[in-house]
Amino acid sequence: MLTDKCIIVGVTGGIAAYKVPDLISKLVKAKAEVHVIMTESATKFITPLSLQTISRNPVISGMFDTPGEWEVQHVSLADRADLLLVVPATANIIGKVCAGIADDMLSTTIMATRAPVVFAPAMNVNMYENPLVQANIAKLKSHGYRFIEPATGLLACGYEGKGRLPEVNTIFEAICGLLGAAKDLAGKTVLVTAGPTREYIDPVRFLTNGSSGKMGYAIAKAARDRGARVILVSGPVNIPVPAGVAHVPVISAREMFDAVVKHYTEADIIIKTAAVADYQPKEKLESKLKKGPGDWNLELERTPDILQYLGEKKGNRILVGFAAETDNLVQNASVKVQAKNLDFIVANDITQPGAGFGTDTNVVKIIYRDGRVEELDKLDKKEIAHHILDRVVNLL
Ligand code: PMT
């Protein structure tokens, strides 16, 4: 995927620098040409020799290192780069770039490049949440610089909170996304709903289903990789949010409805993989219900039908639904295409092995408004995602 892509990895002085060799090793294995620039502080956390050995290229750490084959190193590397990744990115480098300061090899190269620049910040939670740092990040984003959101957890400084460098795989995937795929969704906004909803009965019990979010997250990633801006409205799942997508977490069908109503006007394409509960308890108890000797009759009422709402507001948007069926797959899904005013529906027969909820693969049929039915083989959800987007692109 990264064959012959020239990636500059800028390393700044943070404890998370210990993860950089692993990342560089993955990039090199994916056949990228990797050049490392280290700030002076970075060299206190990890040695240039390690990164030189793993990247298989000389590491630049000083502004006035003896030029090797390059005449003016910061300009020549900046010109050749397909992407410049700053990892870990400290508050200092973010602030410097934001202020237009170029006083070392890394900051001068960032100023000089026209390649996409991606920052992967990692720092103490209070530093990360400092309004000055947040303002700098917002300003850099408005100038087209990209950020991979830090993860939340126990930080090296002993604090708990947002500021951890994301897993190496997450960073690697974000880079593949930026450099790997055809950008046929550039300029488009894709709204994806994913995961289950939870309809609480009392503070500890809820109605839900087995959606893992894998299908929806695969679509969100694929759309991002194809250049789209992605809004991912997701119910509670246990998989990481893909880097570079706007994540709107929700719990219940009502919250998902509200989030979709808030964001759908921004979208050119809406793909509804979420397994939304059709019913919610008529009453939500404030305290946990103590079990008694008898039965418990639960009264349920309909949740808002999000897809129905979107169908009524469709306009020129492309609207794609999903259907999870156990019987009469094509017939039941076809009714939904018409009733919900969809461009097409992706129907999974969840009785098939490797299809539907929780699996890494899916087995689907794509059913269009005119009754055409396309059948896809059993494929990984990532591949299904691209097949769906290929069909969306054809409709654009
Ligand atoms: O998340 P995974 O584990 O990867 O599993 C993927 C999946 C099986 C959840 C996915 O492939 C899928 O089939 N999603 C739709 C499941 C479903 O709820 O189907 P449905 O027939 O009940 O709903 C039809 C469509 O209406 C769906 O697009 C759904 O998002 C939408 N809907 C349903 C109810 C409701 N109140 N509002 C809705 O918008």
GROMACS .gro file of C-alpha atoms and ligand atoms in nm:
model
  435
    1MET     CA    1   0.000   0.000   0.000
    2LEU     CA    2   0.282   0.243   0.078
    3THR     CA    3   0.522   0.129  -0.193
    4ASP     CA    4   0.766   0.410  -0.277
    5LYS     CA    5   0.581   0.664  -0.067
    6CYS     CA    6   0.826   0.903   0.094
    7ILE     CA    7   0.730   0.959   0.457
    8ILE     CA    8   0.915   1.196   0.686
    9VAL     CA    9   0.878   1.099   1.049
   10GLY     CA   10   0.947   1.395   1.277
   11VAL     CA   11   1.017   1.286   1.633
   12THR     CA   12   0.991   1.534   1.919
   13GLY     CA   13   1.086   1.500   2.283
   14GLY     CA   14   0.823   1.296   2.464
   15ILE     CA   15   0.828   0.964   2.646
   16ALA     CA   16   0.598   0.817   2.377
   17ALA     CA   17   0.899   0.831   2.141
   18TYR     CA   18   0.965   0.474   2.253
   19LYS     CA   19   0.679   0.364   2.023
   20VAL     CA   20   0.834   0.523   1.714
   21PRO     CA   21   1.071   0.235   1.621
   22ASP     CA   22   0.773  -0.002   1.603
   23LEU     CA   23   0.583   0.243   1.380
   24ILE     CA   24   0.881   0.298   1.151
   25SER     CA   25   0.932  -0.074   1.124
   26LYS     CA   26   0.570  -0.115   1.006
   27LEU     CA   27   0.609   0.165   0.752
   28VAL     CA   28   0.929   0.012   0.616
   29LYS     CA   29   0.762  -0.332   0.594
   30ALA     CA   30   0.479  -0.167   0.399
   31LYS     CA   31   0.754  -0.057   0.155
   32ALA     CA   32   0.754   0.314   0.241
   33GLU     CA   33   1.076   0.513   0.215
   34VAL     CA   34   1.114   0.661   0.564
   35HIS     CA   35   1.333   0.956   0.663
   36VAL     CA   36   1.357   1.056   1.025
   37ILE     CA   37   1.413   1.404   1.162
   38MET     CA   38   1.460   1.431   1.538
   39THR     CA   39   1.454   1.737   1.756
   40GLU     CA   40   1.736   1.768   2.005
   41SER     CA   41   1.501   1.675   2.292
   42ALA     CA   42   1.386   1.364   2.106
   43THR     CA   43   1.743   1.234   2.109
   44LYS     CA   44   1.727   1.229   2.491
   45PHE     CA   45   1.443   0.971   2.472
   46ILE     CA   46   1.561   0.752   2.188
   47THR     CA   47   1.886   0.731   1.995
   48PRO     CA   48   1.927   0.840   1.634
   49LEU     CA   49   2.121   0.517   1.577
   50SER     CA   50   1.812   0.305   1.658
   51LEU     CA   51   1.592   0.500   1.418
   52GLN     CA   52   1.863   0.504   1.150
   53THR     CA   53   1.893   0.126   1.171
   54ILE     CA   54   1.518   0.069   1.152
   55SER     CA   55   1.443   0.331   0.885
   56ARG     CA   56   1.752   0.228   0.684
   57ASN     CA   57   1.827   0.595   0.618
   58PRO     CA   58   2.045   0.853   0.789
   59VAL     CA   59   1.867   1.036   1.069
   60ILE     CA   60   1.883   1.414   1.075
   61SER     CA   61   1.889   1.569   1.417
   62GLY     CA   62   2.085   1.893   1.385
   63MET     CA   63   2.013   2.189   1.160
   64PHE     CA   64   2.374   2.192   1.046
   65ASP     CA   65   2.446   1.820   1.020
   66THR     CA   66   2.696   1.754   0.744
   67PRO     CA   67   2.491   1.741   0.424
   68GLY     CA   68   2.494   1.397   0.269
   69GLU     CA   69   2.348   1.366  -0.073
   70TRP     CA   70   2.115   1.664  -0.023
   71GLU     CA   71   2.209   2.022  -0.102
   72VAL     CA   72   1.967   2.196   0.131
   73GLN     CA   73   1.827   1.918   0.338
   74HIS     CA   74   1.509   2.069   0.476
   75VAL     CA   75   1.398   2.182   0.131
   76SER     CA   76   1.494   1.871  -0.059
   77LEU     CA   77   1.330   1.636   0.192
   78ALA     CA   78   1.028   1.866   0.219
   79ASP     CA   79   0.988   1.853  -0.161
   80ARG     CA   80   1.016   1.476  -0.186
   81ALA     CA   81   0.777   1.396   0.098
   82ASP     CA   82   0.438   1.241   0.031
   83LEU     CA   83   0.355   1.291   0.397
   84LEU     CA   84   0.516   1.435   0.707
   85LEU     CA   85   0.415   1.277   1.038
   86VAL     CA   86   0.511   1.434   1.369
   87VAL     CA   87   0.508   1.160   1.633
   88PRO     CA   88   0.494   1.212   1.924
   89ALA     CA   89   0.398   1.577   1.880
   90THR     CA   90   0.464   1.784   2.190
   91ALA     CA   91   0.280   2.103   2.288
   92ASN     CA   92   0.606   2.278   2.196
   93ILE     CA   93   0.618   2.172   1.828
   94ILE     CA   94   0.244   2.237   1.789
   95GLY     CA   95   0.288   2.585   1.934
   96LYS     CA   96   0.594   2.657   1.723
   97VAL     CA   97   0.435   2.556   1.395
   98CYS     CA   98   0.119   2.746   1.487
   99ALA     CA   99   0.329   3.059   1.542
  100GLY     CA  100   0.518   3.009   1.214
  101ILE     CA  101   0.849   2.949   1.391
  102ALA     CA  102   1.115   2.755   1.201
  103ASP     CA  103   1.425   2.726   1.420
  104ASP     CA  104   1.536   2.366   1.382
  105MET     CA  105   1.545   2.098   1.115
  106LEU     CA  106   1.197   1.963   1.191
  107SER     CA  107   1.013   2.295   1.211
  108THR     CA  108   1.188   2.427   0.897
  109THR     CA  109   1.093   2.112   0.706
  110ILE     CA  110   0.730   2.142   0.822
  111MET     CA  111   0.727   2.503   0.698
  112ALA     CA  112   0.884   2.409   0.367
  113THR     CA  113   0.672   2.109   0.273
  114ARG     CA  114   0.357   2.102   0.065
  115ALA     CA  115   0.286   1.743   0.164
  116PRO     CA  116   0.009   1.672   0.415
  117VAL     CA  117   0.139   1.718   0.770
  118VAL     CA  118  -0.010   1.495   1.040
  119PHE     CA  119   0.049   1.550   1.411
  120ALA     CA  120   0.007   1.266   1.661
  121PRO     CA  121   0.007   1.457   1.992
  122ALA     CA  122   0.108   1.290   2.318
  123MET     CA  123   0.144   1.480   2.644
  124ASN     CA  124   0.012   1.526   2.995
  125VAL     CA  125  -0.369   1.561   3.003
  126ASN     CA  126  -0.359   1.909   3.157
  127MET     CA  127  -0.117   2.026   2.889
  128TYR     CA  128  -0.335   1.874   2.617
  129GLU     CA  129  -0.647   2.038   2.755
  130ASN     CA  130  -0.475   2.373   2.808
  131PRO     CA  131  -0.682   2.627   2.612
  132LEU     CA  132  -0.366   2.759   2.442
  133VAL     CA  133  -0.276   2.413   2.311
  134GLN     CA  134  -0.636   2.354   2.202
  135ALA     CA  135  -0.646   2.692   2.027
  136ASN     CA  136  -0.321   2.609   1.847
  137ILE     CA  137  -0.460   2.274   1.736
  138ALA     CA  138  -0.781   2.439   1.612
  139LYS     CA  139  -0.582   2.700   1.419
  140LEU     CA  140  -0.354   2.440   1.260
  141LYS     CA  141  -0.657   2.230   1.162
  142SER     CA  142  -0.813   2.534   0.997
  143HIS     CA  143  -0.496   2.559   0.785
  144GLY     CA  144  -0.528   2.197   0.674
  145TYR     CA  145  -0.288   2.032   0.920
  146ARG     CA  146  -0.424   1.699   1.039
  147PHE     CA  147  -0.429   1.546   1.384
  148ILE     CA  148  -0.456   1.192   1.510
  149GLU     CA  149  -0.653   1.221   1.834
  150PRO     CA  150  -0.462   1.109   2.143
  151ALA     CA  151  -0.605   0.816   2.335
  152THR     CA  152  -0.738   0.828   2.689
  153GLY     CA  153  -0.583   0.624   2.970
  154LEU     CA  154  -0.300   0.614   3.220
  155LEU     CA  155  -0.028   0.858   3.115
  156ALA     CA  156   0.346   0.821   3.168
  157CYS     CA  157   0.334   1.115   3.411
  158GLY     CA  158   0.097   0.914   3.636
  159TYR     CA  159  -0.213   1.116   3.544
  160GLU     CA  160  -0.522   0.956   3.392
  161GLY     CA  161  -0.687   1.122   3.093
  162LYS     CA  162  -0.654   1.214   2.727
  163GLY     CA  163  -0.299   1.249   2.605
  164ARG     CA  164  -0.164   0.899   2.530
  165LEU     CA  165  -0.014   0.833   2.192
  166PRO     CA  166  -0.265   0.610   2.009
  167GLU     CA  167  -0.168   0.251   1.933
  168VAL     CA  168   0.093   0.214   1.661
  169ASN     CA  169  -0.165   0.030   1.446
  170THR     CA  170  -0.406   0.322   1.466
  171ILE     CA  171  -0.137   0.564   1.348
  172PHE     CA  172  -0.026   0.324   1.076
  173GLU     CA  173  -0.383   0.284   0.950
  174ALA     CA  174  -0.437   0.658   0.944
  175ILE     CA  175  -0.127   0.696   0.727
  176CYS     CA  176  -0.233   0.417   0.493
  177GLY     CA  177  -0.570   0.589   0.473
  178LEU     CA  178  -0.415   0.917   0.370
  179LEU     CA  179  -0.172   0.771   0.120
  180GLY     CA  180  -0.324   0.444   0.008
  181ALA     CA  181  -0.661   0.467  -0.162
  182ALA     CA  182  -0.816   0.642  -0.461
  183LYS     CA  183  -0.962   0.974  -0.350
  184ASP     CA  184  -1.293   0.939  -0.530
  185LEU     CA  185  -1.489   1.076  -0.234
  186ALA     CA  186  -1.276   1.389  -0.193
  187GLY     CA  187  -1.494   1.689  -0.115
  188LYS     CA  188  -1.787   1.473   0.000
  189THR     CA  189  -1.921   1.434   0.350
  190VAL     CA  190  -2.033   1.086   0.450
  191LEU     CA  191  -2.252   1.029   0.755
  192VAL     CA  192  -2.232   0.673   0.885
  193THR     CA  193  -2.436   0.528   1.171
  194ALA     CA  194  -2.294   0.221   1.341
  195GLY     CA  195  -2.329  -0.016   1.632
  196PRO     CA  196  -2.627  -0.103   1.847
  197THR     CA  197  -2.844   0.125   2.059
  198ARG     CA  198  -2.929   0.062   2.423
  199GLU     CA  199  -3.277   0.126   2.556
  200TYR     CA  200  -3.253   0.145   2.932
  201ILE     CA  201  -3.525  -0.013   3.145
  202ASP     CA  202  -3.368   0.095   3.475
  203PRO     CA  203  -3.013   0.213   3.559
  204VAL     CA  204  -2.865  -0.136   3.510
  205ARG     CA  205  -3.081  -0.314   3.251
  206PHE     CA  206  -3.128  -0.236   2.886
  207LEU     CA  207  -3.259  -0.375   2.556
  208THR     CA  208  -2.994  -0.406   2.285
  209ASN     CA  209  -2.859  -0.637   2.013
  210GLY     CA  210  -2.528  -0.792   1.909
  211SER     CA  211  -2.402  -0.528   1.667
  212SER     CA  212  -2.028  -0.483   1.720
  213GLY     CA  213  -1.996  -0.174   1.499
  214LYS     CA  214  -1.746  -0.355   1.271
  215MET     CA  215  -1.949  -0.303   0.954
  216GLY     CA  216  -2.013   0.065   1.015
  217TYR     CA  217  -1.659   0.140   1.129
  218ALA     CA  218  -1.522  -0.036   0.821
  219ILE     CA  219  -1.736   0.192   0.604
  220ALA     CA  220  -1.625   0.499   0.798
  221LYS     CA  221  -1.258   0.404   0.750
  222ALA     CA  222  -1.301   0.322   0.382
  223ALA     CA  223  -1.481   0.653   0.318
  224ARG     CA  224  -1.207   0.840   0.504
  225ASP     CA  225  -0.941   0.661   0.301
  226ARG     CA  226  -1.119   0.762  -0.018
  227GLY     CA  227  -1.094   1.127   0.079
  228ALA     CA  228  -1.433   1.192   0.238
  229ARG     CA  229  -1.500   1.388   0.551
  230VAL     CA  230  -1.669   1.133   0.774
  231ILE     CA  231  -1.916   1.181   1.058
  232LEU     CA  232  -1.959   0.857   1.252
  233VAL     CA  233  -2.263   0.845   1.478
  234SER     CA  234  -2.208   0.537   1.687
  235GLY     CA  235  -2.383   0.345   1.958
  236PRO     CA  236  -2.173   0.182   2.233
  237VAL     CA  237  -1.908  -0.051   2.084
  238ASN     CA  238  -1.570  -0.188   2.190
  239ILE     CA  239  -1.362  -0.101   1.887
  240PRO     CA  240  -1.139   0.204   1.851
  241VAL     CA  241  -1.269   0.512   1.671
  242PRO     CA  242  -1.087   0.539   1.337
  243ALA     CA  243  -0.840   0.826   1.330
  244GLY     CA  244  -0.949   1.126   1.127
  245VAL     CA  245  -1.326   1.079   1.152
  246ALA     CA  246  -1.564   1.297   1.356
  247HIS     CA  247  -1.709   1.067   1.620
  248VAL     CA  248  -2.050   1.136   1.771
  249PRO     CA  249  -2.114   0.882   2.049
  250VAL     CA  250  -2.475   0.802   2.138
  251ILE     CA  251  -2.650   0.544   2.353
  252SER     CA  252  -3.020   0.520   2.268
  253ALA     CA  253  -3.224   0.528   1.947
  254ARG     CA  254  -3.359   0.870   2.051
  255GLU     CA  255  -3.002   1.004   2.091
  256MET     CA  256  -2.903   0.854   1.755
  257PHE     CA  257  -3.207   1.018   1.596
  258ASP     CA  258  -3.114   1.357   1.750
  259ALA     CA  259  -2.749   1.327   1.636
  260VAL     CA  260  -2.852   1.232   1.282
  261VAL     CA  261  -3.104   1.517   1.264
  262LYS     CA  262  -2.827   1.753   1.376
  263HIS     CA  263  -2.574   1.637   1.116
  264TYR     CA  264  -2.758   1.503   0.811
  265THR     CA  265  -2.775   1.842   0.635
  266GLU     CA  266  -2.392   1.841   0.615
  267ALA     CA  267  -2.391   1.503   0.441
  268ASP     CA  268  -2.384   1.417   0.068
  269ILE     CA  269  -2.403   1.048   0.146
  270ILE     CA  270  -2.570   0.871   0.440
  271ILE     CA  271  -2.506   0.505   0.519
  272LYS     CA  272  -2.711   0.354   0.799
  273THR     CA  273  -2.547   0.036   0.924
  274ALA     CA  274  -2.661   0.085   1.284
  275ALA     CA  275  -2.880  -0.180   1.438
  276VAL     CA  276  -3.127   0.057   1.598
  277ALA     CA  277  -3.368  -0.080   1.856
  278ASP     CA  278  -3.721  -0.066   1.719
  279TYR     CA  279  -3.874  -0.054   2.066
  280GLN     CA  280  -3.792   0.119   2.393
  281PRO     CA  281  -3.947   0.076   2.738
  282LYS     CA  282  -4.244   0.306   2.777
  283GLU     CA  283  -4.109   0.410   3.113
  284LYS     CA  284  -3.747   0.423   3.235
  285LEU     CA  285  -3.721   0.349   3.607
  286GLU     CA  286  -3.497   0.585   3.806
  287SER     CA  287  -3.385   0.312   4.049
  288LYS     CA  288  -3.293  -0.050   3.994
  289LEU     CA  289  -3.602  -0.269   4.005
  290LYS     CA  290  -3.573  -0.529   4.281
  291LYS     CA  291  -3.677  -0.874   4.166
  292GLY     CA  292  -3.995  -1.010   4.319
  293PRO     CA  293  -4.159  -1.350   4.315
  294GLY     CA  294  -4.380  -1.285   4.010
  295ASP     CA  295  -4.327  -1.206   3.640
  296TRP     CA  296  -4.244  -0.865   3.508
  297ASN     CA  297  -4.442  -0.731   3.216
  298LEU     CA  298  -4.252  -0.468   3.028
  299GLU     CA  299  -4.447  -0.226   2.814
  300LEU     CA  300  -4.264  -0.112   2.501
  301GLU     CA  301  -4.322   0.169   2.254
  302ARG     CA  302  -4.171   0.241   1.910
  303THR     CA  303  -3.843   0.430   1.882
  304PRO     CA  304  -3.813   0.703   1.619
  305ASP     CA  305  -3.756   0.557   1.271
  306ILE     CA  306  -3.441   0.742   1.167
  307LEU     CA  307  -3.427   0.599   0.817
  308GLN     CA  308  -3.790   0.693   0.752
  309TYR     CA  309  -3.712   1.051   0.857
  310LEU     CA  310  -3.404   1.064   0.631
  311GLY     CA  311  -3.601   0.920   0.338
  312GLU     CA  312  -3.851   1.203   0.369
  313LYS     CA  313  -3.570   1.463   0.374
  314LYS     CA  314  -3.354   1.288   0.115
  315GLY     CA  315  -3.322   1.556  -0.156
  316ASN     CA  316  -3.012   1.490  -0.370
  317ARG     CA  317  -2.837   1.294  -0.099
  318ILE     CA  318  -2.745   0.933  -0.150
  319LEU     CA  319  -2.918   0.726   0.112
  320VAL     CA  320  -2.816   0.368   0.182
  321GLY     CA  321  -2.987   0.144   0.436
  322PHE     CA  322  -2.896  -0.194   0.580
  323ALA     CA  323  -3.130  -0.480   0.656
  324ALA     CA  324  -3.058  -0.772   0.884
  325GLU     CA  325  -3.306  -1.046   0.798
  326THR     CA  326  -3.364  -1.407   0.893
  327ASP     CA  327  -3.644  -1.480   0.639
  328ASN     CA  328  -3.739  -1.369   0.287
  329LEU     CA  329  -3.425  -1.156   0.260
  330VAL     CA  330  -3.477  -0.999  -0.082
  331GLN     CA  331  -3.851  -0.949  -0.041
  332ASN     CA  332  -3.828  -0.787   0.303
  333ALA     CA  333  -3.531  -0.570   0.213
  334SER     CA  334  -3.693  -0.459  -0.117
  335VAL     CA  335  -3.997  -0.330   0.073
  336LYS     CA  336  -3.761  -0.114   0.283
  337VAL     CA  337  -3.591   0.036  -0.026
  338GLN     CA  338  -3.925   0.170  -0.147
  339ALA     CA  339  -4.080   0.254   0.190
  340LYS     CA  340  -3.772   0.447   0.312
  341ASN     CA  341  -3.690   0.613  -0.023
  342LEU     CA  342  -3.339   0.459  -0.041
  343ASP     CA  343  -3.096   0.447  -0.333
  344PHE     CA  344  -3.011   0.095  -0.233
  345ILE     CA  345  -3.015  -0.136   0.065
  346VAL     CA  346  -2.748  -0.380   0.180
  347ALA     CA  347  -2.924  -0.691   0.299
  348ASN     CA  348  -2.752  -0.946   0.519
  349ASP     CA  349  -2.900  -1.287   0.571
  350ILE     CA  350  -2.792  -1.326   0.930
  351THR     CA  351  -2.863  -1.701   0.926
  352GLN     CA  352  -2.557  -1.751   0.700
  353PRO     CA  353  -2.226  -1.838   0.867
  354GLY     CA  354  -1.990  -1.539   0.860
  355ALA     CA  355  -2.270  -1.286   0.803
  356GLY     CA  356  -2.421  -1.011   1.013
  357PHE     CA  357  -2.360  -0.935   1.378
  358GLY     CA  358  -2.014  -0.942   1.534
  359THR     CA  359  -1.834  -1.124   1.251
  360ASP     CA  360  -1.529  -0.994   1.061
  361THR     CA  361  -1.692  -1.100   0.732
  362ASN     CA  362  -2.032  -1.043   0.582
  363VAL     CA  363  -2.249  -1.199   0.312
  364VAL     CA  364  -2.470  -0.939   0.148
  365LYS     CA  365  -2.703  -0.867  -0.138
  366ILE     CA  366  -2.735  -0.514  -0.272
  367ILE     CA  367  -3.089  -0.429  -0.378
  368TYR     CA  368  -3.168  -0.119  -0.585
  369ARG     CA  369  -3.485   0.085  -0.628
  370ASP     CA  370  -3.549  -0.067  -0.971
  371GLY     CA  371  -3.545  -0.417  -0.822
  372ARG     CA  372  -3.194  -0.513  -0.941
  373VAL     CA  373  -3.019  -0.746  -0.699
  374GLU     CA  374  -2.642  -0.790  -0.683
  375GLU     CA  375  -2.498  -1.070  -0.477
  376LEU     CA  376  -2.150  -1.038  -0.324
  377ASP     CA  377  -1.937  -1.330  -0.210
  378LYS     CA  378  -1.852  -1.376   0.155
  379LEU     CA  379  -1.595  -1.100   0.210
  380ASP     CA  380  -1.415  -0.922   0.487
  381LYS     CA  381  -1.620  -0.624   0.612
  382LYS     CA  382  -1.342  -0.392   0.490
  383GLU     CA  383  -1.388  -0.523   0.136
  384ILE     CA  384  -1.768  -0.507   0.161
  385ALA     CA  385  -1.726  -0.144   0.269
  386HIS     CA  386  -1.532  -0.061  -0.047
  387HIS     CA  387  -1.786  -0.247  -0.265
  388ILE     CA  388  -2.064  -0.037  -0.111
  389LEU     CA  389  -1.868   0.284  -0.168
  390ASP     CA  390  -1.790   0.184  -0.529
  391ARG     CA  391  -2.168   0.168  -0.585
  392VAL     CA  392  -2.218   0.501  -0.410
  393VAL     CA  393  -1.951   0.662  -0.630
  394ASN     CA  394  -2.130   0.527  -0.941
  395LEU     CA  395  -2.447   0.702  -0.828
  396LEU     CA  396  -2.279   1.037  -0.761
  397PMT     O1  397  -2.210  -0.406   1.370
  397PMT     P1  398  -2.175  -0.543   1.315
  397PMT     O2  399  -2.150  -0.643   1.425
  397PMT     O3  400  -2.063  -0.537   1.216
  397PMT     O4  401  -2.303  -0.598   1.238
  397PMT     C1  402  -2.347  -0.537   1.120
  397PMT     C2  403  -2.500  -0.533   1.112
  397PMT     C3  404  -2.555  -0.673   1.106
  397PMT     C4  405  -2.558  -0.460   1.232
  397PMT     C5  406  -2.533  -0.454   0.981
  397PMT     O5  407  -2.475  -0.521   0.873
  397PMT     C6  408  -2.683  -0.441   0.960
  397PMT     O6  409  -2.746  -0.525   0.900
  397PMT     N1  410  -2.742  -0.330   1.009
  397PMT     C7  411  -2.888  -0.307   1.009
  397PMT     C8  412  -2.951  -0.392   1.112
  397PMT     C9  413  -3.096  -0.357   1.132
  397PMT     O7  414  -3.128  -0.301   1.234
  397PMT     O8  415  -3.176  -0.381   1.033
  397PMT     P2  416  -3.332  -0.339   1.035
  397PMT     O9  417  -3.392  -0.418   0.928
  397PMT    O10  418  -3.389  -0.351   1.172
  397PMT    O11  419  -3.331  -0.184   0.997
  397PMT    C10  420  -3.331  -0.143   0.863
  397PMT    C11  421  -3.265  -0.008   0.851
  397PMT    O12  422  -3.339   0.089   0.924
  397PMT    C12  423  -3.123   0.000   0.901
  397PMT    O13  424  -3.047   0.079   0.810
  397PMT    C13  425  -3.137   0.070   1.035
  397PMT    O14  426  -3.021   0.148   1.066
  397PMT    C14  427  -3.258   0.159   1.013
  397PMT     N2  428  -3.338   0.187   1.133
  397PMT    C15  429  -3.400   0.087   1.202
  397PMT    C16  430  -3.478   0.119   1.311
  397PMT    C17  431  -3.496   0.254   1.348
  397PMT     N3  432  -3.567   0.287   1.454
  397PMT     N4  433  -3.435   0.350   1.278
  397PMT    C18  434  -3.357   0.319   1.170
  397PMT    O15  435  -3.302   0.408   1.105
   0.00000   0.00000   0.00000
